[in-house]
PDB file of C-alpha atoms in Angstrom:
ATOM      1  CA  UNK O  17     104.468 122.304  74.176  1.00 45.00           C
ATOM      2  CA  UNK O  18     104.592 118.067  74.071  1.00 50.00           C
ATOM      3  CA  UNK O  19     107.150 116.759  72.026  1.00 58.00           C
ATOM      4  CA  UNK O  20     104.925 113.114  71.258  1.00 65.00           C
ATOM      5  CA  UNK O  21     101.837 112.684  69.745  1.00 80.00           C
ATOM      6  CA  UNK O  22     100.053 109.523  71.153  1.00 83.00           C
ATOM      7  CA  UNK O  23      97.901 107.579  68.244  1.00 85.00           C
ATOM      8  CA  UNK O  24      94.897 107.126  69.060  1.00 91.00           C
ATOM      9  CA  UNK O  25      93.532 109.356  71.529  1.00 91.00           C
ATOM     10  CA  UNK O  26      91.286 106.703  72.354  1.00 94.00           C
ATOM     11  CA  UNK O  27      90.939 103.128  72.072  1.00 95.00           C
ATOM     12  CA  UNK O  28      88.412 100.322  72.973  1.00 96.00           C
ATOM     13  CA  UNK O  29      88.809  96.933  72.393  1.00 96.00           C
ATOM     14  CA  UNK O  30      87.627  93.255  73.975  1.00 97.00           C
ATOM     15  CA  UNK O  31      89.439  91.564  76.424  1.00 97.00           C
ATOM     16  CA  UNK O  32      92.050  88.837  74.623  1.00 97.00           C
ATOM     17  CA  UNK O  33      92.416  91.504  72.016  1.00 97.00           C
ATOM     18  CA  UNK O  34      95.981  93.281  71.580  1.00 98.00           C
ATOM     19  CA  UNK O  35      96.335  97.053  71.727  1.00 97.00           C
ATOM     20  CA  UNK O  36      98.492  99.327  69.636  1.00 97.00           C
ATOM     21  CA  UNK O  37      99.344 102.664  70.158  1.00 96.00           C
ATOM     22  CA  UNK O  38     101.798 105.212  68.234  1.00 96.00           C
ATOM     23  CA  UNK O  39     104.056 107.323  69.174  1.00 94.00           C
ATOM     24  CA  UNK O  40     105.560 110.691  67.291  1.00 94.00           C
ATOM     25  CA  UNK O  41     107.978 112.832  68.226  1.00 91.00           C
ATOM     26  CA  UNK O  42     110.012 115.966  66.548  1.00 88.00           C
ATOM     27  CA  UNK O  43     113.213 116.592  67.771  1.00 85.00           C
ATOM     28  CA  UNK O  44     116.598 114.167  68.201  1.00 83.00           C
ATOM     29  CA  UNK O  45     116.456 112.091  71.429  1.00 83.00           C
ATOM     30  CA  UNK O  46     118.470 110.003  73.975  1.00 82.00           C
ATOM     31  CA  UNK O  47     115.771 107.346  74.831  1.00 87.00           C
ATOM     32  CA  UNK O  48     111.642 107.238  75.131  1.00 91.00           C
ATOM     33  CA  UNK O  49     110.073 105.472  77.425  1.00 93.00           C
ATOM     34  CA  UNK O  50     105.947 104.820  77.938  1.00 95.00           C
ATOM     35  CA  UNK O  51     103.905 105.332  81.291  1.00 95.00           C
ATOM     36  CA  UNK O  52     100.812 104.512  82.514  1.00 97.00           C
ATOM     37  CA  UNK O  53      98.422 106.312  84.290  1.00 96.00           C
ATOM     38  CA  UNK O  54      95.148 104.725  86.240  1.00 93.00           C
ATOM     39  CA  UNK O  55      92.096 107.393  86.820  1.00 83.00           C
ATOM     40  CA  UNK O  56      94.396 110.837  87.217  1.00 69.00           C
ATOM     41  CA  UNK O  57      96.820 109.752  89.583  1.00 81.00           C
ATOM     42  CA  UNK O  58     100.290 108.841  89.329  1.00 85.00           C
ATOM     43  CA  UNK O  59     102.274 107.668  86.326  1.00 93.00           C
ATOM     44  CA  UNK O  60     103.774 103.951  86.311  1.00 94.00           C
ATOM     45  CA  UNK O  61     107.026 103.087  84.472  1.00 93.00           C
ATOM     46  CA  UNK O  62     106.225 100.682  81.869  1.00 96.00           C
ATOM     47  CA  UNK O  63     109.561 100.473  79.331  1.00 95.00           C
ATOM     48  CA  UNK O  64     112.534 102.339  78.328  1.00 93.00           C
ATOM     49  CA  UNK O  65     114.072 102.227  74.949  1.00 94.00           C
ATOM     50  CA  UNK O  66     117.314 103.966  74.202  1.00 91.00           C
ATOM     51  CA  UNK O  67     118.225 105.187  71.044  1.00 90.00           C
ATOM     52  CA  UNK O  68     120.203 102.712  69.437  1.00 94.00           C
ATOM     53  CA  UNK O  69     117.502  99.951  70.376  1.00 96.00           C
ATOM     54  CA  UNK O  70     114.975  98.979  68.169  1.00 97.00           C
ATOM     55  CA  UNK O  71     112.658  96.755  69.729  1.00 98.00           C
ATOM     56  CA  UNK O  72     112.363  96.364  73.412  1.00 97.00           C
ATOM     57  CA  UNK O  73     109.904  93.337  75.232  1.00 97.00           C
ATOM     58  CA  UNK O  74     108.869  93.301  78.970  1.00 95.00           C
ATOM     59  CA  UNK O  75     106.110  90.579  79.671  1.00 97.00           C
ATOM     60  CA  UNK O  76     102.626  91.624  77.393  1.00 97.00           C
ATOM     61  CA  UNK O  77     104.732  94.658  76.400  1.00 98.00           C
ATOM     62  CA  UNK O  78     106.326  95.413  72.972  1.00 98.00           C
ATOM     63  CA  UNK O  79     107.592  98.877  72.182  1.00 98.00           C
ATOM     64  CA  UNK O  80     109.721  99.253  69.248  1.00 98.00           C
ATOM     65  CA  UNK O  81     111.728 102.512  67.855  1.00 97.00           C
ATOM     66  CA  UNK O  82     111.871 104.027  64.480  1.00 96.00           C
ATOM     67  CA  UNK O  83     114.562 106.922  65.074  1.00 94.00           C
ATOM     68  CA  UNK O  84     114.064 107.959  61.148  1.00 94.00           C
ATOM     69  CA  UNK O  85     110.810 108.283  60.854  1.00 94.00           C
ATOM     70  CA  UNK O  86     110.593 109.754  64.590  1.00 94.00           C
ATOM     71  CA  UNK O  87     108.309 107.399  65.995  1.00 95.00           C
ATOM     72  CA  UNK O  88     107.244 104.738  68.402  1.00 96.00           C
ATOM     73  CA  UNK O  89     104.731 101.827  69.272  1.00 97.00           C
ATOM     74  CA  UNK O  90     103.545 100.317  72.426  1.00 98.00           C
ATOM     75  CA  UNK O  91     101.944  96.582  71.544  1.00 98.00           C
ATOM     76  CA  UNK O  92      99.615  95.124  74.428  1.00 98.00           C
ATOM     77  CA  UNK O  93      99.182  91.426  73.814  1.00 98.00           C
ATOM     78  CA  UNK O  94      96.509  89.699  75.338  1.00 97.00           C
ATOM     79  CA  UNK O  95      94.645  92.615  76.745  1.00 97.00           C
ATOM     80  CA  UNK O  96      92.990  92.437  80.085  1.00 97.00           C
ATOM     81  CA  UNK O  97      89.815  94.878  81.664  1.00 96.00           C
ATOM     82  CA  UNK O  98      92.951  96.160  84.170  1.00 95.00           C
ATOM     83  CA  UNK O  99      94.859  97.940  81.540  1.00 97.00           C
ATOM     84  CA  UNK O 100      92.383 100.464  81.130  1.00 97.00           C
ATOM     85  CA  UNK O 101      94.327 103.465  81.615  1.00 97.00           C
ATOM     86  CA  UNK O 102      95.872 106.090  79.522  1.00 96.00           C
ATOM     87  CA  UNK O 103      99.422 105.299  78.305  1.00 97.00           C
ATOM     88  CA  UNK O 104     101.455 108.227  77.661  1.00 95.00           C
ATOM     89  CA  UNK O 105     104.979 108.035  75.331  1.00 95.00           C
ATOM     90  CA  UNK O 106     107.596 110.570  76.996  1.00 93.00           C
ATOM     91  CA  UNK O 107     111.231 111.661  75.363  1.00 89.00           C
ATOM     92  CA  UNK O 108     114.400 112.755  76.628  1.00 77.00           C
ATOM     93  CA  UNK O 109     116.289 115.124  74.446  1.00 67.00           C
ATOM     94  CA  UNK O 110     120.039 116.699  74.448  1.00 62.00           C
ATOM     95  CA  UNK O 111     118.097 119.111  76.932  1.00 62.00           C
ATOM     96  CA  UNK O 112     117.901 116.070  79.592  1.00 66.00           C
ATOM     97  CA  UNK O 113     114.077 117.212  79.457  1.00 75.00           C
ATOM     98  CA  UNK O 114     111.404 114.632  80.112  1.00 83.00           C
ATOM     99  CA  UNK O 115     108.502 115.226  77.446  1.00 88.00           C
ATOM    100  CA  UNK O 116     105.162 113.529  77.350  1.00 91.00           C
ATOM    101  CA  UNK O 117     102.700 113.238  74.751  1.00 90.00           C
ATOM    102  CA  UNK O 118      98.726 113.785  75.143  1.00 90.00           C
ATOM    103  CA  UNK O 119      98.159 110.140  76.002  1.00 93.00           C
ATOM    104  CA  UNK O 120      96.425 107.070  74.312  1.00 95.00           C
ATOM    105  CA  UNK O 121      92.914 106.495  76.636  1.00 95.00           C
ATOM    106  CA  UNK O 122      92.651 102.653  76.177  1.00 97.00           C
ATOM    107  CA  UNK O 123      89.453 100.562  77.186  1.00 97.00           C
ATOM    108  CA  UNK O 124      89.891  97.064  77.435  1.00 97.00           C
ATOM    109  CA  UNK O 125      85.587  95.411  77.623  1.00 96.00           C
ATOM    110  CA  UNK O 126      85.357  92.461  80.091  1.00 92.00           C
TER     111      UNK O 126
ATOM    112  CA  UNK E  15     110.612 100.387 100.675  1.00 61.00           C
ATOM    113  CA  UNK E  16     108.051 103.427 100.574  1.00 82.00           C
ATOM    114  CA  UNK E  17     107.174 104.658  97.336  1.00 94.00           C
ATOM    115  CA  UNK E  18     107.576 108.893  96.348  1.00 96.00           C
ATOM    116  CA  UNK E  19     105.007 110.621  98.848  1.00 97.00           C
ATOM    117  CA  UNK E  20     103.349 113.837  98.290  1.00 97.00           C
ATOM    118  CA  UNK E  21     101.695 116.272 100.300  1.00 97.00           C
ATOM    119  CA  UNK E  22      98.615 117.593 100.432  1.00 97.00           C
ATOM    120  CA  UNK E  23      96.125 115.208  98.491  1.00 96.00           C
ATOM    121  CA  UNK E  24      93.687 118.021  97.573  1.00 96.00           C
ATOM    122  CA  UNK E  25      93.545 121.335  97.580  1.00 96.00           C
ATOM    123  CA  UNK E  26      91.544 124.132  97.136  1.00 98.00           C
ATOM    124  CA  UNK E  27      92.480 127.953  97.085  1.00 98.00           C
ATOM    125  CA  UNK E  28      91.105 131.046  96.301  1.00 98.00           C
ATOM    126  CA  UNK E  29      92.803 133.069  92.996  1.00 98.00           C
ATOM    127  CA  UNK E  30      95.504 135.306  94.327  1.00 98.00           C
ATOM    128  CA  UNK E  31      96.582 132.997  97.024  1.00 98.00           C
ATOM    129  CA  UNK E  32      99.901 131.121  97.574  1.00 98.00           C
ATOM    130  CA  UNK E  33     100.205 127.160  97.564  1.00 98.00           C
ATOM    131  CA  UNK E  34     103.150 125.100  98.536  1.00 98.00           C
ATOM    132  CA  UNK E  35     103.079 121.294  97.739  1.00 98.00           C
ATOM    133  CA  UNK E  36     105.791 118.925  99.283  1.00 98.00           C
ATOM    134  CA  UNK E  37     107.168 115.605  98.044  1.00 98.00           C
ATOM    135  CA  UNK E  38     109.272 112.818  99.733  1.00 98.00           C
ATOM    136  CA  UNK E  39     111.655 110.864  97.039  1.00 96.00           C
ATOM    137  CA  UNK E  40     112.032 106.890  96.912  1.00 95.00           C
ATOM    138  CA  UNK E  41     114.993 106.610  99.763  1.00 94.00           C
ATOM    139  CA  UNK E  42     118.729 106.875  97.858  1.00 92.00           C
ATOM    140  CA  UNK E  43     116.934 109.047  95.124  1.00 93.00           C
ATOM    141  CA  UNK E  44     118.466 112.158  94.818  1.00 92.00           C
ATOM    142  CA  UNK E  45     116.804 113.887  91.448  1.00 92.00           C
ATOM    143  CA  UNK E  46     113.176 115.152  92.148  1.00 94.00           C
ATOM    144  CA  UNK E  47     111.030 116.274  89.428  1.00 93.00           C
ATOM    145  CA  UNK E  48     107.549 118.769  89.036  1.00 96.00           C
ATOM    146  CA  UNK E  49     105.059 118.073  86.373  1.00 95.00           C
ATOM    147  CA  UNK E  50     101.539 119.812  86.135  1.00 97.00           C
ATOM    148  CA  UNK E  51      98.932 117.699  84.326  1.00 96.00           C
ATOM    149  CA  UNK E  52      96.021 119.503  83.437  1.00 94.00           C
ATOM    150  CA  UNK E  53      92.851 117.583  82.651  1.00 90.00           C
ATOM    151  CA  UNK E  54      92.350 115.138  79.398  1.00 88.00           C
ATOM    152  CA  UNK E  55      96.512 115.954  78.803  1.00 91.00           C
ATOM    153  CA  UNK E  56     100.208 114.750  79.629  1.00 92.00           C
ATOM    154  CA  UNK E  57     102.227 116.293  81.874  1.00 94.00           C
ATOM    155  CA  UNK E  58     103.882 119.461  81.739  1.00 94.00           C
ATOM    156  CA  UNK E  59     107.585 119.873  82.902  1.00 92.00           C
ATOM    157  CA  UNK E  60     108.150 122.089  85.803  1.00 94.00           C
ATOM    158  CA  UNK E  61     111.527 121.471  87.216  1.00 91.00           C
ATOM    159  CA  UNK E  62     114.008 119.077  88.161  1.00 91.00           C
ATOM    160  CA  UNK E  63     116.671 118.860  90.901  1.00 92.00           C
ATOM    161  CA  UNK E  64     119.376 116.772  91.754  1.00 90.00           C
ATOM    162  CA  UNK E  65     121.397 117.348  94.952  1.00 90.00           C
ATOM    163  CA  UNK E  66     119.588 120.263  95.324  1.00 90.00           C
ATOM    164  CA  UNK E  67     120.910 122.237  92.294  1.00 91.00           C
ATOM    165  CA  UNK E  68     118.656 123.102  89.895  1.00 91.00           C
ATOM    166  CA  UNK E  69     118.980 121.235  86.809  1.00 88.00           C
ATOM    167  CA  UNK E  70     115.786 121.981  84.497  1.00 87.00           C
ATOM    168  CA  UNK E  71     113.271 124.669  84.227  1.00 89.00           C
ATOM    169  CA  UNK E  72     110.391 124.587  82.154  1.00 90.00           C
ATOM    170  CA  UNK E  73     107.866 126.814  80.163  1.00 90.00           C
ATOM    171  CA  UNK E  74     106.153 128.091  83.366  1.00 95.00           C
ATOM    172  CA  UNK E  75     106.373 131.462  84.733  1.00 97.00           C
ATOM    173  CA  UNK E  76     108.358 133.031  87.523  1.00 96.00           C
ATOM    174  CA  UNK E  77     105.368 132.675  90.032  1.00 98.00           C
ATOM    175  CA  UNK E  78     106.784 128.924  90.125  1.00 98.00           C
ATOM    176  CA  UNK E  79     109.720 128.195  91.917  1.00 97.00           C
ATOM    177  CA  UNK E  80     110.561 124.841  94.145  1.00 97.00           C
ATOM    178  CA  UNK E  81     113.808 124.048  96.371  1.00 96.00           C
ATOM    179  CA  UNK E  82     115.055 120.753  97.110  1.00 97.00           C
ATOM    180  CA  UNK E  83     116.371 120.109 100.784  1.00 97.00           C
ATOM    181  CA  UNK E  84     119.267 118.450 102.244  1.00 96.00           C
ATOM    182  CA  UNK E  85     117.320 115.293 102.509  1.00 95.00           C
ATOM    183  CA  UNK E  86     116.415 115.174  98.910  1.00 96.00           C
ATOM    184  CA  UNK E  87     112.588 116.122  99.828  1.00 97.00           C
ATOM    185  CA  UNK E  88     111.126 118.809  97.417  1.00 98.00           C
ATOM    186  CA  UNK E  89     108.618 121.955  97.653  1.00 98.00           C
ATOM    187  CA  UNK E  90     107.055 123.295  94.753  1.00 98.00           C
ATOM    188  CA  UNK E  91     105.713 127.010  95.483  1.00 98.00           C
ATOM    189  CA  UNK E  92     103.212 128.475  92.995  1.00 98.00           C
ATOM    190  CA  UNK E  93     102.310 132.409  94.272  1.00 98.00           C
ATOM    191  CA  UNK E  94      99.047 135.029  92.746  1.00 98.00           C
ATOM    192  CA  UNK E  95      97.482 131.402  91.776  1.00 98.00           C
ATOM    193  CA  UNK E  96      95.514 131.831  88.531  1.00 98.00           C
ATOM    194  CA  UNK E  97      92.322 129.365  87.392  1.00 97.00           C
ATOM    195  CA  UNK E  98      94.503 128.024  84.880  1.00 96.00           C
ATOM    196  CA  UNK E  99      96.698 126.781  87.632  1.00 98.00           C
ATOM    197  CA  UNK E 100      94.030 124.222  88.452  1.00 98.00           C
ATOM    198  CA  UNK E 101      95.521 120.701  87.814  1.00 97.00           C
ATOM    199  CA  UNK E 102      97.356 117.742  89.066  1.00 97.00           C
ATOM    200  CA  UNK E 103     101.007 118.465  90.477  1.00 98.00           C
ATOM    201  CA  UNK E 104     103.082 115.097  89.946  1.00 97.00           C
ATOM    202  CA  UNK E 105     106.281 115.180  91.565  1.00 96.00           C
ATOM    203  CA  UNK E 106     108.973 112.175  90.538  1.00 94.00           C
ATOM    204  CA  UNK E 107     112.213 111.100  91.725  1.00 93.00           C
ATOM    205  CA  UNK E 108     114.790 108.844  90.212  1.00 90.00           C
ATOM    206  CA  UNK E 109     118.627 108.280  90.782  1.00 86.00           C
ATOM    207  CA  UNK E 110     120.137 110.832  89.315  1.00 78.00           C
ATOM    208  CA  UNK E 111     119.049 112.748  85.633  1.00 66.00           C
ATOM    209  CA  UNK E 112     116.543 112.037  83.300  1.00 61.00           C
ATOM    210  CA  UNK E 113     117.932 109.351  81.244  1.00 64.00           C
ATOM    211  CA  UNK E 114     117.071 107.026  83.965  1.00 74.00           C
ATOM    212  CA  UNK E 115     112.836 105.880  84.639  1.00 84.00           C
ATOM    213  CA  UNK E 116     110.848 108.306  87.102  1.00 88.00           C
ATOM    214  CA  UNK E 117     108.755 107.194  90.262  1.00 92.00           C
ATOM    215  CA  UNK E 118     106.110 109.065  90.341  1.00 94.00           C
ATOM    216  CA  UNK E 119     103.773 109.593  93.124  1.00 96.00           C
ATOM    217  CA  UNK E 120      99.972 110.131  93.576  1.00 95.00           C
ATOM    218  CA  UNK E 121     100.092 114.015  92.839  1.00 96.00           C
ATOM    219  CA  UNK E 122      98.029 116.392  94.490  1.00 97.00           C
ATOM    220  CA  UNK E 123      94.713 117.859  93.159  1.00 97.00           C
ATOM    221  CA  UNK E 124      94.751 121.942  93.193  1.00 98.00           C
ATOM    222  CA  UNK E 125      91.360 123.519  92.605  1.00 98.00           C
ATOM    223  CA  UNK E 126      91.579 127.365  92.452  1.00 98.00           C
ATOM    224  CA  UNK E 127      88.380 129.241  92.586  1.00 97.00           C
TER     225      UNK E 127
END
């Protein structure tokens, strides 16, 4: 079973545009941190959160953490034709389990 | 410094048979990781190890099983393969446990027929 739920499955937007996708998750966790994944190979690190953070930045990256309401959002600013990818959220629990969500499929038009 | 390596690329086998895949942790990594990643979906949590202890199983049956070696490289053994075992094996490594990010590499494509 996945522990996050990525919101939207899919999104397509013009280049310049920003990008937000959700993240929801059911269970108590330690950190989450996002990925991306290019054409069905392997996953990149994007961000880590922890906990106890609530808003986290890295370049065109903006994640930020609701631990009540069990959720998370990945902001792309500025969008460019090479982040097409899929961007998946994953959680680590008490169980020290990494557990990823079905994955936002984002399409950035040139 | 080389990034995690995995071996095969592709792979195709016949339902019944026996596949082992191999990975090669980022140097000073110690924890190694097994996700399967089935089409249109995240991946699925196999195992971890670290120092070659097993650390973390997941929902997968007992015709799973990997082994980590003295030099931190991994195999991940799958026996009486299935159709449904058709997917993309990602193996990961990262310093020690899971509260730290993963490396992952390319994966490797199994095709059962």
């Amino acid at each position: 079973s996945q522990q996050g739920e990525e919101d939207p499955q899919a999104l397509s937007i013009q280049e310049g545009e920003n990008a937000t996708m959700n993240c929801s998750y059911k269970t108590s966790i330690n950190n989450l941190q996002w990925y991306r994944q290019n054409s069905g190979r392997g996953l990149v690190h994007l961000i880590l959160i922890r906990s106890n953070e609530r808003e986290k930045h890295s370049g065109r990256l903006r994640v930020t953490l609701d631990t009540s309401k069990k959720s998370s959002s990945l902001l792309i600013t500025a969008s460019r034709a090479a982040d097409t990818a899929s961007y998946f959220c994953a959680t680590i629990n008490a169980g020290n389990m990494l557990t990823f969500g079905g994955g936002t499929r984002l399409m950035v038009k040139p | 410094d080389a990034g995690v390596t995995q071996s095969p690329t592709h792979l195709i086998k016949t339902r019944g048979q026996h596949v082992t895949l191999r990975c090669s942790p980022i140097s000073g990594h110690k924890s190694v990781s097994w996700y399967q990643q089935v089409l249109g979906q995240g991946p699925q949590f196999i195992f971890q190890y670290y120092e070659k202890e097993e650390r973390g199983r997941g929902n997968f049956p007992d015709r799973f099983s990997a082994r980590q070696f003295p030099n931190y490289s991994s195999e991940l053994n799958v026996n009486a393969l299935l159709l449904g075992d058709s997917a993309l094996y990602l193996c990961a490594s990262s310093l020690a446990g899971y509260t730290y990010e993963q490396y992952f590499g390319p994966g490797t494509r199994l095709t059962v027929t």
